[in-house]
Amino acid sequence: MLTAHTLNDRICAHSNNAAHATEVPPNARVLFCNGQVGARLDGTVPEDPLEQIEVIFERIRIILAASNMTFEDVVKFTVYVTDKSILDDYFCIRGRIMGDHNPPATLLVVKKFPRSGVEVEIETIAAKAD
């Protein structure tokens, strides 16, 4: 079982209420996912960043399931967006999908992505003790 460390009494709280750290138990399997973008199975990328984030979380769900994991096993996200305003959509969807499990995240605003039309990319690290 993962242990989230939220140290708001000793470290300034994150604006999105994410944990400061996640501890992985001994002998856990660790999964490192490459950055997922909002490309559908047919390769098309929605124009709306909100739709891109929905597609990304579905892609992450599929990857986690392939390793017999769920979003409860996520240790950390790294989120890249082309505009800070996109983070509001990210927080909304993340909150709906993640519920009370709120692992740490690194949020970065980048100029652009190599793939045309991509506005968001999310890397995921997950771990599970069987």
PDB file of C-alpha atoms in Angstrom:
ATOM      1  CA  MET A   1       0.000   0.000   0.000  1.00  0.00           C
ATOM      2  CA  LEU A   2       1.261   3.457  -0.905  1.00  0.00           C
ATOM      3  CA  THR A   3       1.678   6.052   1.832  1.00  0.00           C
ATOM      4  CA  ALA A   4       1.006   9.678   0.949  1.00  0.00           C
ATOM      5  CA  HIS A   5       2.866  12.294   2.961  1.00  0.00           C
ATOM      6  CA  THR A   6       1.065  15.629   3.156  1.00  0.00           C
ATOM      7  CA  LEU A   7       3.111  17.798   5.490  1.00  0.00           C
ATOM      8  CA  ASN A   8       1.057  20.993   5.509  1.00  0.00           C
ATOM      9  CA  ASP A   9       1.940  21.625   9.155  1.00  0.00           C
ATOM     10  CA  ARG A  10       5.663  21.793   8.208  1.00  0.00           C
ATOM     11  CA  ILE A  11       5.734  22.672   4.477  1.00  0.00           C
ATOM     12  CA  CYS A  12       3.548  25.115   2.572  1.00  0.00           C
ATOM     13  CA  ALA A  13       0.548  23.303   1.082  1.00  0.00           C
ATOM     14  CA  HIS A  14       0.350  22.825  -2.680  1.00  0.00           C
ATOM     15  CA  SER A  15      -2.220  24.980  -4.429  1.00  0.00           C
ATOM     16  CA  ASN A  16      -3.875  21.844  -5.829  1.00  0.00           C
ATOM     17  CA  ASN A  17      -3.772  20.009  -2.479  1.00  0.00           C
ATOM     18  CA  ALA A  18      -1.431  17.284  -3.785  1.00  0.00           C
ATOM     19  CA  ALA A  19       0.645  15.267  -1.363  1.00  0.00           C
ATOM     20  CA  HIS A  20       4.248  16.318  -0.900  1.00  0.00           C
ATOM     21  CA  ALA A  21       5.511  12.758  -1.391  1.00  0.00           C
ATOM     22  CA  THR A  22       4.399   9.165  -1.884  1.00  0.00           C
ATOM     23  CA  GLU A  23       6.203   6.301  -0.185  1.00  0.00           C
ATOM     24  CA  VAL A  24       6.399   2.980  -2.028  1.00  0.00           C
ATOM     25  CA  PRO A  25       6.495  -0.156   0.157  1.00  0.00           C
ATOM     26  CA  PRO A  26       9.314  -2.710  -0.080  1.00  0.00           C
ATOM     27  CA  ASN A  27       9.106  -5.276  -2.895  1.00  0.00           C
ATOM     28  CA  ALA A  28       6.552  -3.267  -4.858  1.00  0.00           C
ATOM     29  CA  ARG A  29       6.428  -3.422  -8.644  1.00  0.00           C
ATOM     30  CA  VAL A  30       7.126   0.010 -10.141  1.00  0.00           C
ATOM     31  CA  LEU A  31       5.694   1.162 -13.478  1.00  0.00           C
ATOM     32  CA  PHE A  32       7.147   4.126 -15.368  1.00  0.00           C
ATOM     33  CA  CYS A  33       4.882   5.360 -18.163  1.00  0.00           C
ATOM     34  CA  ASN A  34       6.150   7.559 -20.934  1.00  0.00           C
ATOM     35  CA  GLY A  35       4.375  10.844 -21.493  1.00  0.00           C
ATOM     36  CA  GLN A  36       0.843  10.309 -22.756  1.00  0.00           C
ATOM     37  CA  VAL A  37      -0.752  12.802 -25.127  1.00  0.00           C
ATOM     38  CA  GLY A  38      -4.383  13.149 -26.124  1.00  0.00           C
ATOM     39  CA  ALA A  39      -4.168  11.141 -29.336  1.00  0.00           C
ATOM     40  CA  ARG A  40      -7.080   8.776 -29.871  1.00  0.00           C
ATOM     41  CA  LEU A  41      -6.606   5.212 -31.122  1.00  0.00           C
ATOM     42  CA  ASP A  42      -6.979   6.446 -34.716  1.00  0.00           C
ATOM     43  CA  GLY A  43      -4.213   9.024 -34.139  1.00  0.00           C
ATOM     44  CA  THR A  44      -6.447  12.091 -34.122  1.00  0.00           C
ATOM     45  CA  VAL A  45      -5.925  14.732 -31.443  1.00  0.00           C
ATOM     46  CA  PRO A  46      -8.943  16.720 -30.196  1.00  0.00           C
ATOM     47  CA  GLU A  47      -8.555  20.479 -30.482  1.00  0.00           C
ATOM     48  CA  ASP A  48      -9.977  21.072 -26.989  1.00  0.00           C
ATOM     49  CA  PRO A  49      -7.370  20.593 -24.216  1.00  0.00           C
ATOM     50  CA  LEU A  50     -10.133  19.303 -21.912  1.00  0.00           C
ATOM     51  CA  GLU A  51     -10.838  16.474 -24.366  1.00  0.00           C
ATOM     52  CA  GLN A  52      -7.119  15.820 -24.677  1.00  0.00           C
ATOM     53  CA  ILE A  53      -6.891  15.371 -20.905  1.00  0.00           C
ATOM     54  CA  GLU A  54      -9.855  12.963 -20.944  1.00  0.00           C
ATOM     55  CA  VAL A  55      -8.122  10.905 -23.642  1.00  0.00           C
ATOM     56  CA  ILE A  56      -4.837  10.989 -21.715  1.00  0.00           C
ATOM     57  CA  PHE A  57      -6.416   9.675 -18.506  1.00  0.00           C
ATOM     58  CA  GLU A  58      -8.111   6.894 -20.478  1.00  0.00           C
ATOM     59  CA  ARG A  59      -4.750   5.967 -22.011  1.00  0.00           C
ATOM     60  CA  ILE A  60      -3.178   5.954 -18.542  1.00  0.00           C
ATOM     61  CA  ARG A  61      -6.025   3.750 -17.257  1.00  0.00           C
ATOM     62  CA  ILE A  62      -5.344   1.242 -20.048  1.00  0.00           C
ATOM     63  CA  ILE A  63      -1.607   1.186 -19.287  1.00  0.00           C
ATOM     64  CA  LEU A  64      -2.223   0.745 -15.565  1.00  0.00           C
ATOM     65  CA  ALA A  65      -4.704  -2.079 -16.217  1.00  0.00           C
ATOM     66  CA  ALA A  66      -2.131  -3.868 -18.393  1.00  0.00           C
ATOM     67  CA  SER A  67       0.048  -4.050 -15.263  1.00  0.00           C
ATOM     68  CA  ASN A  68      -2.867  -5.012 -12.996  1.00  0.00           C
ATOM     69  CA  MET A  69      -2.858  -1.527 -11.466  1.00  0.00           C
ATOM     70  CA  THR A  70      -5.399   1.263 -11.030  1.00  0.00           C
ATOM     71  CA  PHE A  71      -5.237   4.995 -10.415  1.00  0.00           C
ATOM     72  CA  GLU A  72      -4.951   4.151  -6.693  1.00  0.00           C
ATOM     73  CA  ASP A  73      -1.446   2.882  -7.482  1.00  0.00           C
ATOM     74  CA  VAL A  74      -0.212   6.154  -9.000  1.00  0.00           C
ATOM     75  CA  VAL A  75       2.837   7.499  -7.180  1.00  0.00           C
ATOM     76  CA  LYS A  76       3.411  10.704  -9.175  1.00  0.00           C
ATOM     77  CA  PHE A  77       2.338  12.655 -12.237  1.00  0.00           C
ATOM     78  CA  THR A  78       4.434  15.025 -14.320  1.00  0.00           C
ATOM     79  CA  VAL A  79       2.171  17.317 -16.326  1.00  0.00           C
ATOM     80  CA  TYR A  80       3.248  19.459 -19.273  1.00  0.00           C
ATOM     81  CA  VAL A  81       0.871  22.073 -20.731  1.00  0.00           C
ATOM     82  CA  THR A  82       1.296  24.779 -23.362  1.00  0.00           C
ATOM     83  CA  ASP A  83      -0.735  27.313 -21.370  1.00  0.00           C
ATOM     84  CA  LYS A  84      -1.210  27.717 -17.609  1.00  0.00           C
ATOM     85  CA  SER A  85      -4.993  28.025 -18.064  1.00  0.00           C
ATOM     86  CA  ILE A  86      -5.124  24.345 -19.131  1.00  0.00           C
ATOM     87  CA  LEU A  87      -4.221  23.351 -15.571  1.00  0.00           C
ATOM     88  CA  ASP A  88      -7.773  24.186 -14.412  1.00  0.00           C
ATOM     89  CA  ASP A  89      -9.100  21.453 -16.738  1.00  0.00           C
ATOM     90  CA  TYR A  90      -6.375  19.089 -15.530  1.00  0.00           C
ATOM     91  CA  PHE A  91      -7.265  19.670 -11.853  1.00  0.00           C
ATOM     92  CA  CYS A  92     -10.969  19.151 -12.560  1.00  0.00           C
ATOM     93  CA  ILE A  93     -10.494  15.859 -14.402  1.00  0.00           C
ATOM     94  CA  ARG A  94      -7.782  14.652 -12.043  1.00  0.00           C
ATOM     95  CA  GLY A  95     -10.077  15.291  -9.070  1.00  0.00           C
ATOM     96  CA  ARG A  96     -12.929  13.354 -10.657  1.00  0.00           C
ATOM     97  CA  ILE A  97     -10.746  10.394 -11.602  1.00  0.00           C
ATOM     98  CA  MET A  98      -8.401  10.275  -8.615  1.00  0.00           C
ATOM     99  CA  GLY A  99     -10.918  10.990  -5.847  1.00  0.00           C
ATOM    100  CA  ASP A 100      -9.201  11.084  -2.464  1.00  0.00           C
ATOM    101  CA  HIS A 101      -5.937   9.659  -3.835  1.00  0.00           C
ATOM    102  CA  ASN A 102      -3.917  12.784  -4.571  1.00  0.00           C
ATOM    103  CA  PRO A 103      -0.276  11.869  -5.355  1.00  0.00           C
ATOM    104  CA  PRO A 104       2.406  14.491  -5.920  1.00  0.00           C
ATOM    105  CA  ALA A 105       2.655  16.174  -9.293  1.00  0.00           C
ATOM    106  CA  THR A 106       5.126  18.353 -11.088  1.00  0.00           C
ATOM    107  CA  LEU A 107       3.454  20.926 -13.354  1.00  0.00           C
ATOM    108  CA  LEU A 108       5.333  22.554 -16.218  1.00  0.00           C
ATOM    109  CA  VAL A 109       4.343  25.093 -18.856  1.00  0.00           C
ATOM    110  CA  VAL A 110       6.181  24.446 -22.125  1.00  0.00           C
ATOM    111  CA  LYS A 111       6.314  26.337 -25.386  1.00  0.00           C
ATOM    112  CA  LYS A 112       5.045  23.559 -27.664  1.00  0.00           C
ATOM    113  CA  PHE A 113       5.180  19.835 -28.353  1.00  0.00           C
ATOM    114  CA  PRO A 114       6.737  18.082 -31.360  1.00  0.00           C
ATOM    115  CA  ARG A 115       3.331  16.704 -32.394  1.00  0.00           C
ATOM    116  CA  SER A 116       1.030  19.288 -33.948  1.00  0.00           C
ATOM    117  CA  GLY A 117      -2.103  20.094 -31.962  1.00  0.00           C
ATOM    118  CA  VAL A 118      -0.910  18.571 -28.676  1.00  0.00           C
ATOM    119  CA  GLU A 119      -1.493  20.899 -25.718  1.00  0.00           C
ATOM    120  CA  VAL A 120      -0.992  18.465 -22.802  1.00  0.00           C
ATOM    121  CA  GLU A 121       1.295  15.559 -21.930  1.00  0.00           C
ATOM    122  CA  ILE A 122       1.199  13.541 -18.695  1.00  0.00           C
ATOM    123  CA  GLU A 123       3.864  11.133 -17.415  1.00  0.00           C
ATOM    124  CA  THR A 124       2.872   8.670 -14.725  1.00  0.00           C
ATOM    125  CA  ILE A 125       4.742   6.598 -12.167  1.00  0.00           C
ATOM    126  CA  ALA A 126       2.809   3.870 -10.345  1.00  0.00           C
ATOM    127  CA  ALA A 127       3.701   1.143  -7.858  1.00  0.00           C
ATOM    128  CA  LYS A 128       1.923  -1.835  -6.379  1.00  0.00           C
ATOM    129  CA  ALA A 129       2.827  -4.381  -3.740  1.00  0.00           C
ATOM    130  CA  ASP A 130       1.261  -7.701  -4.714  1.00  0.00           C
TER     131      ASP A 130
END
